[in-house]
Tab-separated table of C-alpha atoms and ligand atoms in Angstrom:
chain	number	residue	atom	x	y	z
F	24	UNK	CA	160.445	70.027	-151.184
F	25	UNK	CA	162.023	73.276	-150.414
F	26	UNK	CA	163.016	75.523	-153.452
F	27	UNK	CA	166.514	75.170	-154.301
F	28	UNK	CA	169.520	76.475	-156.766
F	29	UNK	CA	171.632	73.612	-158.301
F	30	UNK	CA	175.264	73.990	-159.565
F	31	UNK	CA	177.549	71.306	-161.210
F	32	UNK	CA	181.005	71.804	-160.083
F	33	UNK	CA	183.355	71.980	-162.960
F	34	UNK	CA	186.643	71.286	-160.807
F	35	UNK	CA	187.597	71.242	-157.087
F	36	UNK	CA	188.097	74.963	-156.792
F	37	UNK	CA	184.517	75.734	-157.942
F	38	UNK	CA	183.097	72.936	-155.485
F	39	UNK	CA	184.867	74.204	-152.700
F	40	UNK	CA	184.034	77.933	-153.137
F	41	UNK	CA	180.178	77.146	-153.814
F	42	UNK	CA	180.372	74.571	-150.941
F	43	UNK	CA	181.091	76.996	-148.429
F	44	UNK	CA	178.056	79.072	-149.135
F	45	UNK	CA	175.448	78.936	-146.103
F	46	UNK	CA	172.898	76.258	-147.140
F	47	UNK	CA	174.993	74.471	-149.538
F	48	UNK	CA	174.949	70.622	-149.481
F	49	UNK	CA	177.178	68.524	-151.980
F	50	UNK	CA	174.980	66.100	-153.999
F	51	UNK	CA	176.517	62.685	-154.901
F	52	UNK	CA	174.087	60.046	-156.634
F	53	UNK	CA	171.482	62.139	-154.462
F	54	UNK	CA	169.931	58.059	-153.265
F	55	UNK	CA	169.941	59.356	-149.957
F	56	UNK	CA	169.982	63.462	-149.757
F	57	UNK	CA	167.130	63.691	-152.468
F	58	UNK	CA	165.016	61.401	-149.947
F	59	UNK	CA	165.842	63.559	-147.169
F	60	UNK	CA	164.839	66.832	-149.240
F	61	UNK	CA	161.617	65.253	-150.340
F	62	UNK	CA	160.889	64.540	-146.826
F	63	UNK	CA	161.824	68.338	-145.795
F	64	UNK	CA	164.460	66.831	-143.414
F	65	UNK	CA	167.060	68.188	-145.420
F	66	UNK	CA	166.757	71.576	-146.790
F	67	UNK	CA	169.747	73.108	-148.779
F	68	UNK	CA	169.078	75.971	-150.667
F	69	UNK	CA	172.257	75.233	-152.961
F	70	UNK	CA	173.051	71.794	-154.229
F	71	UNK	CA	176.694	71.639	-155.400
F	72	UNK	CA	177.113	68.443	-157.734
F	73	UNK	CA	180.174	66.742	-157.368
F	74	UNK	CA	179.502	63.770	-159.585
F	75	UNK	CA	181.721	64.975	-161.903
F	76	UNK	CA	184.870	65.237	-159.932
F	77	UNK	CA	187.612	62.751	-158.647
F	78	UNK	CA	186.100	59.776	-160.708
F	79	UNK	CA	189.516	57.456	-161.016
F	80	UNK	CA	190.739	54.535	-158.857
F	81	UNK	CA	194.482	55.019	-158.710
F	82	UNK	CA	197.056	52.994	-157.814
F	83	UNK	CA	199.416	54.149	-154.970
F	84	UNK	CA	202.754	52.954	-153.457
F	85	UNK	CA	203.062	49.248	-152.459
F	86	UNK	CA	199.912	48.410	-154.089
F	87	UNK	CA	197.626	50.355	-152.392
F	88	UNK	CA	194.799	51.921	-154.202
F	89	UNK	CA	192.982	55.651	-154.110
F	90	UNK	CA	189.534	55.572	-154.730
F	91	UNK	CA	187.936	58.856	-155.956
F	92	UNK	CA	185.155	60.029	-153.856
F	93	UNK	CA	182.793	60.486	-157.221
F	94	UNK	CA	183.374	56.926	-158.253
F	95	UNK	CA	180.114	54.867	-158.418
F	96	UNK	CA	179.515	52.359	-155.906
F	97	UNK	CA	179.324	49.454	-158.737
F	98	UNK	CA	182.560	50.405	-160.363
F	99	UNK	CA	184.245	49.954	-156.614
F	100	UNK	CA	182.913	46.555	-156.436
F	101	UNK	CA	183.270	45.360	-160.187
F	102	UNK	CA	187.241	46.656	-160.122
F	103	UNK	CA	189.493	43.880	-160.964
F	104	UNK	CA	192.241	45.319	-158.329
F	105	UNK	CA	189.643	45.915	-155.766
F	106	UNK	CA	188.457	42.513	-155.966
F	107	UNK	CA	191.700	40.708	-156.006
F	108	UNK	CA	193.514	42.637	-153.310
F	109	UNK	CA	190.563	44.177	-151.034
F	110	UNK	CA	187.593	41.463	-151.702
F	111	UNK	CA	186.343	42.398	-148.342
F	112	UNK	CA	185.281	45.773	-149.717
F	113	UNK	CA	183.558	44.453	-152.938
F	114	UNK	CA	181.429	41.832	-151.132
F	115	UNK	CA	180.370	44.676	-148.747
F	116	UNK	CA	179.136	46.823	-151.333
F	117	UNK	CA	177.537	44.126	-153.119
F	118	UNK	CA	175.677	43.420	-149.821
F	119	UNK	CA	173.944	46.748	-149.733
F	120	UNK	CA	171.024	48.197	-151.259
F	121	UNK	CA	170.167	47.046	-155.119
F	122	UNK	CA	171.992	47.398	-158.378
F	123	UNK	CA	170.103	50.654	-159.427
F	124	UNK	CA	171.100	52.457	-156.069
F	125	UNK	CA	174.689	51.312	-156.500
F	126	UNK	CA	174.902	52.387	-159.970
F	127	UNK	CA	174.036	55.827	-158.880
F	128	UNK	CA	175.648	56.077	-155.268
F	129	UNK	CA	178.886	57.526	-154.911
F	130	UNK	CA	181.807	56.708	-152.376
F	131	UNK	CA	181.687	59.967	-150.929
F	132	UNK	CA	177.756	60.021	-150.432
F	133	UNK	CA	177.985	56.127	-149.256
F	134	UNK	CA	180.211	57.048	-146.272
F	135	UNK	CA	177.932	60.337	-145.562
F	136	UNK	CA	174.417	58.662	-145.770
F	137	UNK	CA	172.192	59.401	-142.708
F	138	UNK	CA	171.039	57.153	-140.536
F	139	UNK	CA	167.817	54.820	-141.370
F	140	UNK	CA	166.090	55.410	-138.069
F	141	UNK	CA	162.548	55.750	-138.720
F	142	UNK	CA	161.843	58.649	-136.224
F	143	UNK	CA	164.736	60.744	-138.043
F	144	UNK	CA	162.699	60.302	-140.996
F	145	UNK	CA	159.310	61.108	-139.465
F	146	UNK	CA	158.898	64.842	-138.382
F	147	UNK	CA	155.949	64.314	-136.457
F	148	UNK	CA	158.521	62.147	-134.053
F	149	UNK	CA	160.708	63.536	-131.495
F	150	UNK	CA	164.328	63.319	-132.801
F	151	UNK	CA	167.258	64.647	-130.993
F	152	UNK	CA	169.414	64.246	-134.593
F	153	UNK	CA	166.736	66.018	-136.520
F	154	UNK	CA	165.906	68.739	-133.769
F	155	UNK	CA	168.246	68.807	-131.201
F	156	UNK	CA	166.709	68.835	-127.738
F	157	UNK	CA	163.518	67.413	-128.602
F	158	UNK	CA	163.983	64.018	-127.064
F	159	UNK	CA	164.579	60.695	-128.808
F	160	UNK	CA	161.038	58.307	-129.782
F	161	UNK	CA	163.182	55.319	-130.431
F	162	UNK	CA	164.582	54.717	-127.080
F	163	UNK	CA	160.973	53.617	-125.789
F	164	UNK	CA	159.667	52.965	-129.488
F	165	UNK	CA	160.259	50.630	-132.069
F	166	UNK	CA	163.933	49.927	-131.883
F	167	UNK	CA	164.748	46.580	-133.707
F	168	UNK	CA	167.145	47.955	-135.807
F	169	UNK	CA	169.139	50.435	-133.424
F	170	UNK	CA	172.574	50.188	-131.435
F	171	UNK	CA	173.563	48.087	-128.711
F	172	UNK	CA	176.929	49.556	-128.639
F	173	UNK	CA	178.472	53.163	-127.953
F	174	UNK	CA	174.749	54.865	-127.975
F	175	UNK	CA	173.764	57.198	-125.402
F	176	UNK	CA	170.432	58.538	-123.451
F	177	UNK	CA	170.306	61.222	-126.668
F	178	UNK	CA	170.238	58.885	-129.587
F	179	UNK	CA	170.480	55.161	-130.438
F	180	UNK	CA	170.532	55.599	-134.068
F	181	UNK	CA	172.592	53.405	-136.302
F	182	UNK	CA	175.246	54.017	-138.803
F	183	UNK	CA	173.618	52.321	-142.055
F	184	UNK	CA	176.814	51.878	-144.490
F	185	UNK	CA	177.997	48.465	-145.503
F	186	UNK	CA	180.977	49.850	-147.603
F	187	UNK	CA	182.039	51.718	-144.346
F	188	UNK	CA	182.068	48.407	-142.213
F	189	UNK	CA	184.827	46.986	-144.613
F	190	UNK	CA	186.526	50.264	-144.727
F	191	UNK	CA	186.925	50.103	-140.927
F	192	UNK	CA	188.340	46.634	-141.284
F	193	UNK	CA	190.610	47.447	-143.648
F	194	UNK	CA	192.467	50.495	-141.883
F	195	UNK	CA	191.237	52.824	-144.949
F	196	UNK	CA	191.437	56.397	-144.676
F	197	UNK	CA	189.841	59.168	-145.945
F	198	UNK	CA	190.990	62.448	-147.671
F	199	UNK	CA	189.030	65.700	-146.999
F	200	UNK	CA	189.349	69.169	-148.755
F	201	UNK	CA	188.151	72.263	-147.401
F	202	UNK	CA	188.914	76.167	-147.207
F	203	UNK	CA	191.349	75.416	-144.749
F	204	UNK	CA	193.260	72.769	-146.943
F	205	UNK	CA	193.310	69.278	-147.052
F	206	UNK	CA	193.620	66.469	-144.634
F	207	UNK	CA	193.442	62.709	-143.973
F	208	UNK	CA	191.487	61.147	-141.351
F	209	UNK	CA	191.127	56.902	-140.477
F	210	UNK	CA	187.769	56.120	-141.817
F	211	UNK	CA	187.332	54.653	-137.745
F	212	UNK	CA	187.645	58.241	-136.714
F	213	UNK	CA	185.467	60.019	-139.009
F	214	UNK	CA	182.102	59.066	-137.675
F	215	UNK	CA	181.208	59.986	-134.220
F	216	UNK	CA	179.366	58.433	-131.245
F	217	UNK	CA	175.898	60.458	-130.515
F	218	UNK	CA	176.754	61.360	-126.980
F	219	UNK	CA	175.051	64.675	-126.137
F	220	UNK	CA	175.055	65.702	-129.625
F	221	UNK	CA	173.888	63.178	-132.433
F	222	UNK	CA	173.533	66.093	-134.787
F	223	UNK	CA	177.422	66.095	-135.262
F	224	UNK	CA	177.794	62.984	-136.818
F	225	UNK	CA	181.124	63.311	-137.947
F	226	UNK	CA	184.206	65.282	-138.355
F	227	UNK	CA	183.504	66.595	-141.927
F	228	UNK	CA	182.623	70.138	-141.513
F	229	UNK	CA	180.290	72.449	-143.622
F	230	UNK	CA	181.986	73.051	-147.014
F	231	UNK	CA	184.617	70.314	-146.645
F	232	UNK	CA	184.549	67.905	-149.530
F	233	UNK	CA	185.767	64.296	-149.563
F	234	UNK	CA	187.846	64.059	-152.420
F	235	UNK	CA	189.031	60.226	-151.914
F	236	UNK	CA	189.626	56.941	-149.983
F	237	UNK	CA	192.975	55.568	-149.329
F	238	UNK	CA	193.506	51.662	-149.099
F	239	UNK	CA	197.274	50.420	-148.103
F	240	UNK	CA	197.882	46.804	-148.697
F	241	UNK	CA	197.254	44.107	-146.123
F	242	UNK	CA	197.886	40.439	-145.872
F	243	UNK	CA	194.084	39.866	-145.449
F	244	UNK	CA	193.100	39.445	-149.127
F	245	UNK	CA	193.247	35.798	-149.102
F	246	UNK	CA	191.200	35.103	-145.904
F	247	UNK	CA	188.695	37.968	-145.343
F	248	UNK	CA	184.853	37.833	-145.445
F	249	UNK	CA	182.030	40.217	-145.166
F	250	UNK	CA	178.703	38.382	-143.522
F	251	UNK	CA	175.791	40.691	-143.345
F	252	UNK	CA	172.409	39.252	-141.260
F	253	UNK	CA	169.095	40.979	-142.454
F	254	UNK	CA	165.633	40.708	-142.250
F	255	UNK	CA	165.240	40.114	-146.163
F	256	UNK	CA	168.349	38.890	-148.250
F	257	UNK	CA	168.365	42.161	-150.671
F	258	UNK	CA	167.234	45.636	-149.852
F	259	UNK	CA	167.665	45.652	-146.627
F	260	UNK	CA	169.999	47.342	-143.889
F	261	UNK	CA	172.260	45.261	-141.740
F	262	UNK	CA	170.672	44.016	-138.315
F	263	UNK	CA	174.310	42.941	-137.837
F	264	UNK	CA	177.448	42.099	-140.318
F	265	UNK	CA	180.734	41.296	-139.535
F	266	UNK	CA	183.773	42.262	-141.714
F	267	UNK	CA	186.569	40.477	-141.014
F	268	UNK	CA	190.228	39.440	-142.145
F	269	UNK	CA	192.652	36.748	-140.698
F	270	UNK	CA	196.426	36.393	-141.458
F	271	UNK	CA	197.757	33.056	-140.126
F	272	UNK	CA	201.162	31.459	-139.291
F	273	UNK	CA	200.870	27.926	-139.206
F	274	UNK	CA	197.640	27.318	-136.464
F	275	UNK	CA	198.379	30.771	-134.888
F	276	UNK	CA	196.722	34.020	-135.430
F	277	UNK	CA	199.308	36.270	-136.388
F	278	UNK	CA	197.265	39.392	-137.276
F	279	UNK	CA	193.194	39.865	-137.171
F	280	UNK	CA	190.864	42.652	-138.381
F	281	UNK	CA	187.445	42.809	-137.086
F	282	UNK	CA	184.320	45.215	-138.043
F	283	UNK	CA	180.889	45.240	-137.198
F	284	UNK	CA	177.935	46.996	-138.746
F	285	UNK	CA	174.324	47.506	-137.597
F	286	UNK	CA	175.467	47.878	-133.892
F	287	UNK	CA	176.519	51.350	-133.376
F	288	UNK	CA	176.349	55.009	-134.495
F	289	UNK	CA	179.386	54.667	-136.321
F	290	UNK	CA	181.179	51.457	-138.152
F	291	UNK	CA	182.182	49.645	-134.817
F	292	UNK	CA	185.891	48.560	-135.320
F	293	UNK	CA	186.156	45.267	-132.582
F	294	UNK	CA	189.545	46.227	-131.001
F	295	UNK	CA	188.810	44.307	-128.046
F	296	UNK	CA	187.983	41.274	-129.566
F	297	UNK	CA	190.905	41.634	-132.026
F	298	UNK	CA	193.225	41.915	-129.099
F	299	UNK	CA	191.851	38.745	-127.814
F	300	UNK	CA	192.811	36.789	-130.664
F	301	UNK	CA	196.164	38.413	-131.937
F	302	UNK	CA	198.991	35.953	-131.577
F	303	UNK	CA	196.583	32.774	-130.236
F	304	UNK	CA	195.547	29.782	-131.773
F	305	UNK	CA	192.989	30.305	-134.264
F	306	UNK	CA	190.216	28.062	-132.356
F	307	UNK	CA	186.372	28.399	-131.529
F	308	UNK	CA	187.256	28.789	-127.975
F	309	UNK	CA	189.423	31.834	-128.672
F	310	UNK	CA	186.811	33.402	-131.262
F	311	UNK	CA	184.150	32.913	-128.461
F	312	UNK	CA	186.169	34.422	-125.964
F	313	UNK	CA	187.060	37.648	-128.368
F	314	UNK	CA	183.190	37.809	-129.215
F	315	UNK	CA	182.391	37.695	-125.404
F	316	UNK	CA	184.930	40.417	-124.869
F	317	UNK	CA	183.699	43.045	-127.606
F	318	UNK	CA	180.170	42.679	-126.832
F	319	UNK	CA	180.609	42.735	-122.747
F	320	UNK	CA	179.579	46.623	-122.925
F	321	UNK	CA	176.728	46.030	-125.288
F	322	UNK	CA	173.269	47.086	-124.011
F	323	UNK	CA	169.953	46.203	-125.479
F	324	UNK	CA	166.743	47.992	-125.956
F	325	UNK	CA	162.981	46.528	-126.045
F	326	UNK	CA	163.406	45.178	-129.489
F	327	UNK	CA	166.764	44.730	-130.251
F	328	UNK	CA	168.201	42.639	-127.531
F	329	UNK	CA	168.740	39.563	-129.774
F	330	UNK	CA	171.643	41.537	-131.741
F	331	UNK	CA	174.014	40.995	-128.880
F	332	UNK	CA	173.865	37.107	-128.998
F	333	UNK	CA	173.664	37.292	-132.717
F	334	UNK	CA	176.750	39.418	-133.305
F	335	UNK	CA	178.470	37.135	-131.060
F	336	UNK	CA	177.544	34.072	-133.295
F	337	UNK	CA	178.426	35.873	-136.672
F	338	UNK	CA	181.763	36.700	-135.052
F	339	UNK	CA	182.646	33.368	-134.303
F	340	UNK	CA	181.122	31.738	-137.413
F	341	UNK	CA	182.840	34.047	-139.699
F	342	UNK	CA	186.184	33.794	-137.871
F	343	UNK	CA	185.928	29.900	-137.543
F	344	UNK	CA	185.251	30.195	-141.657
F	345	UNK	CA	188.237	32.155	-142.421
F	346	UNK	CA	190.267	29.906	-140.206
F	347	UNK	CA	189.212	26.893	-142.185
F	348	UNK	CA	192.141	25.715	-144.594
F	349	UNK	CA	189.432	25.565	-147.724
F	350	UNK	CA	188.571	28.879	-147.396
F	351	UNK	CA	192.157	30.725	-148.413
F	352	UNK	CA	192.205	31.144	-151.880
Z	411	FAD	C1	166.001	51.761	-150.873
Z	411	FAD	C2	167.458	51.910	-150.183
Z	411	FAD	C3	168.038	50.662	-149.700
Z	411	FAD	C4	169.616	51.034	-149.327
Z	411	FAD	N1	170.122	49.812	-148.762
Z	411	FAD	C5	171.559	49.997	-148.430
Z	411	FAD	C6	172.068	48.971	-147.976
Z	411	FAD	O1	171.492	47.988	-147.708
Z	411	FAD	N2	173.153	48.909	-147.415
Z	411	FAD	C7	173.967	50.469	-147.673
Z	411	FAD	O2	175.030	50.334	-147.222
Z	411	FAD	N3	173.279	51.209	-148.121
Z	411	FAD	C8	172.258	51.363	-148.457
Z	411	FAD	N4	171.429	52.226	-149.144
Z	411	FAD	C9	171.885	53.528	-149.003
Z	411	FAD	C10	172.869	53.898	-150.373
Z	411	FAD	O3	173.943	53.311	-150.136
Z	411	FAD	C11	172.821	55.417	-150.025
Z	411	FAD	O4	171.957	56.307	-150.046
Z	411	FAD	C12	174.256	55.790	-151.278
Z	411	FAD	O5	175.233	55.273	-151.003
Z	411	FAD	C13	174.415	57.114	-150.929
Z	411	FAD	O6	175.507	57.762	-151.944
Z	411	FAD	P1	174.963	58.830	-152.937
Z	411	FAD	O7	176.274	59.340	-153.501
Z	411	FAD	O8	173.777	58.600	-153.312
Z	411	FAD	O9	174.908	60.161	-151.478
Z	411	FAD	P2	173.954	61.427	-151.868
Z	411	FAD	O10	172.574	60.979	-151.087
Z	411	FAD	O11	174.387	62.082	-152.804
Z	411	FAD	O12	174.697	62.021	-150.424
Z	411	FAD	C14	174.420	61.829	-149.230
Z	411	FAD	C15	175.397	62.588	-148.164
Z	411	FAD	O13	176.516	62.767	-148.590
Z	411	FAD	C16	176.967	64.204	-148.943
Z	411	FAD	N5	178.265	63.867	-149.914
Z	411	FAD	C17	177.875	63.550	-151.328
Z	411	FAD	N6	179.281	63.377	-151.537
Z	411	FAD	C18	179.963	64.299	-150.772
Z	411	FAD	C19	181.504	64.627	-150.982
Z	411	FAD	N7	182.172	64.035	-152.071
Z	411	FAD	N8	181.854	64.930	-149.971
Z	411	FAD	C20	180.970	65.674	-149.103
Z	411	FAD	N9	179.780	65.034	-148.840
Z	411	FAD	C21	179.150	64.713	-149.866
Z	411	FAD	C22	175.765	64.818	-149.189
Z	411	FAD	O14	175.692	66.147	-149.023
Z	411	FAD	C23	174.853	64.161	-148.248
Z	411	FAD	O15	174.816	64.691	-147.331
Z	411	FAD	C24	170.101	52.162	-149.600
Z	411	FAD	C25	169.621	53.309	-149.774
Z	411	FAD	C26	168.085	52.979	-150.734
Z	411	FAD	C27	167.557	54.138	-151.209
Z	412	SF4	S1	167.708	57.237	-132.556
Z	412	SF4	FE1	168.479	59.031	-133.090
Z	412	SF4	S2	167.893	59.308	-134.936
Z	412	SF4	FE2	166.479	57.953	-134.045
Z	412	SF4	S3	164.886	59.168	-132.912
Z	412	SF4	FE3	166.558	58.827	-131.605
Z	412	SF4	S4	167.631	60.531	-131.936
Z	412	SF4	FE4	166.371	60.550	-133.409
């Protein structure tokens, strides 16, 4: 591990002023960053601990909630208001990692966790994300866990967060503060596709601090579900996950939200599928058509082509389950 300084931020001003220094990184629960430092993949010279900041879940207008970036993942998943109004989020968090990791991990750190591509963690491998311009060993290598949507010839990695898939489906936004002031950005716009610059993963710039996640009210709480398919039932990242919400009017779909995990460099909001479902009958045929539309541009690699059919099946199964009368709470 490269030597570094450690400072615990007493308030937001202190965090921003220390975080702006060259070589500084913010520290949440450390469950991802410290691993990266041990492997010398990340080499911050100053760690600014922000776990003492933004630790509340607050009511906002019309039943929405503002979740501080320092709130632990377990505290989000067990909050009564989250479980009642945004059950999708609680389900997604509980599908991730282990209880011990969720007790340490923060909301801000979960959003900015790095890919689990094994070549990224192996400094003997070529990786454009770790060292721009060196190549990508995953494209011709073992790529079972890699992307089928939105990938590029520079990088085929996936974003690992389960929580972010639910946030994408819930139209959540993220508040960011930095030297130039505060701004709010949709979660779906925060992570980037790899393109030619897979090393630039998000819209968050050096020295900017995530301070909260905003959840606005929606009509999906009664019929929403997160489904994660993985190689083991615990302690494994998603091969494919689906966060889905349905709002029915009789047998027709008034509105729908659908986001996919494990398939792209960012949480993948399934806009094509949503458009194919909205306003139509809640039938298997419509859901199949929607899944086909969403995966039409999917491209498999040597080991991950199975994900294309898997994603379609999980989409259809999740929506059918939500449409069934027994599902409504
Ligand atoms: C064995 C194992 C299994 C796992 N399985 C899963 C899984 O199945 N599903 C899943 O979703 N996740 C999984 N994870 C990942 C885990 O969820 C993340 O490591 C965790 O959410 C990161 O949160 P943290 O607070 O520890 O972040 P840290 O490691 O502290 O930080 C991560 C990044 O975020 C930055 N950061 C932290 N807070 C802020 C802030 N407020 N503003 C700006 N930048 C910030 C840091 O600088 C760093 O770059 C697993 C992890 C491990 C070790
Ligand atoms: S897929 Fe991306 S993270 Fe993985 S080796 Fe290639 S460039 Fe690196």
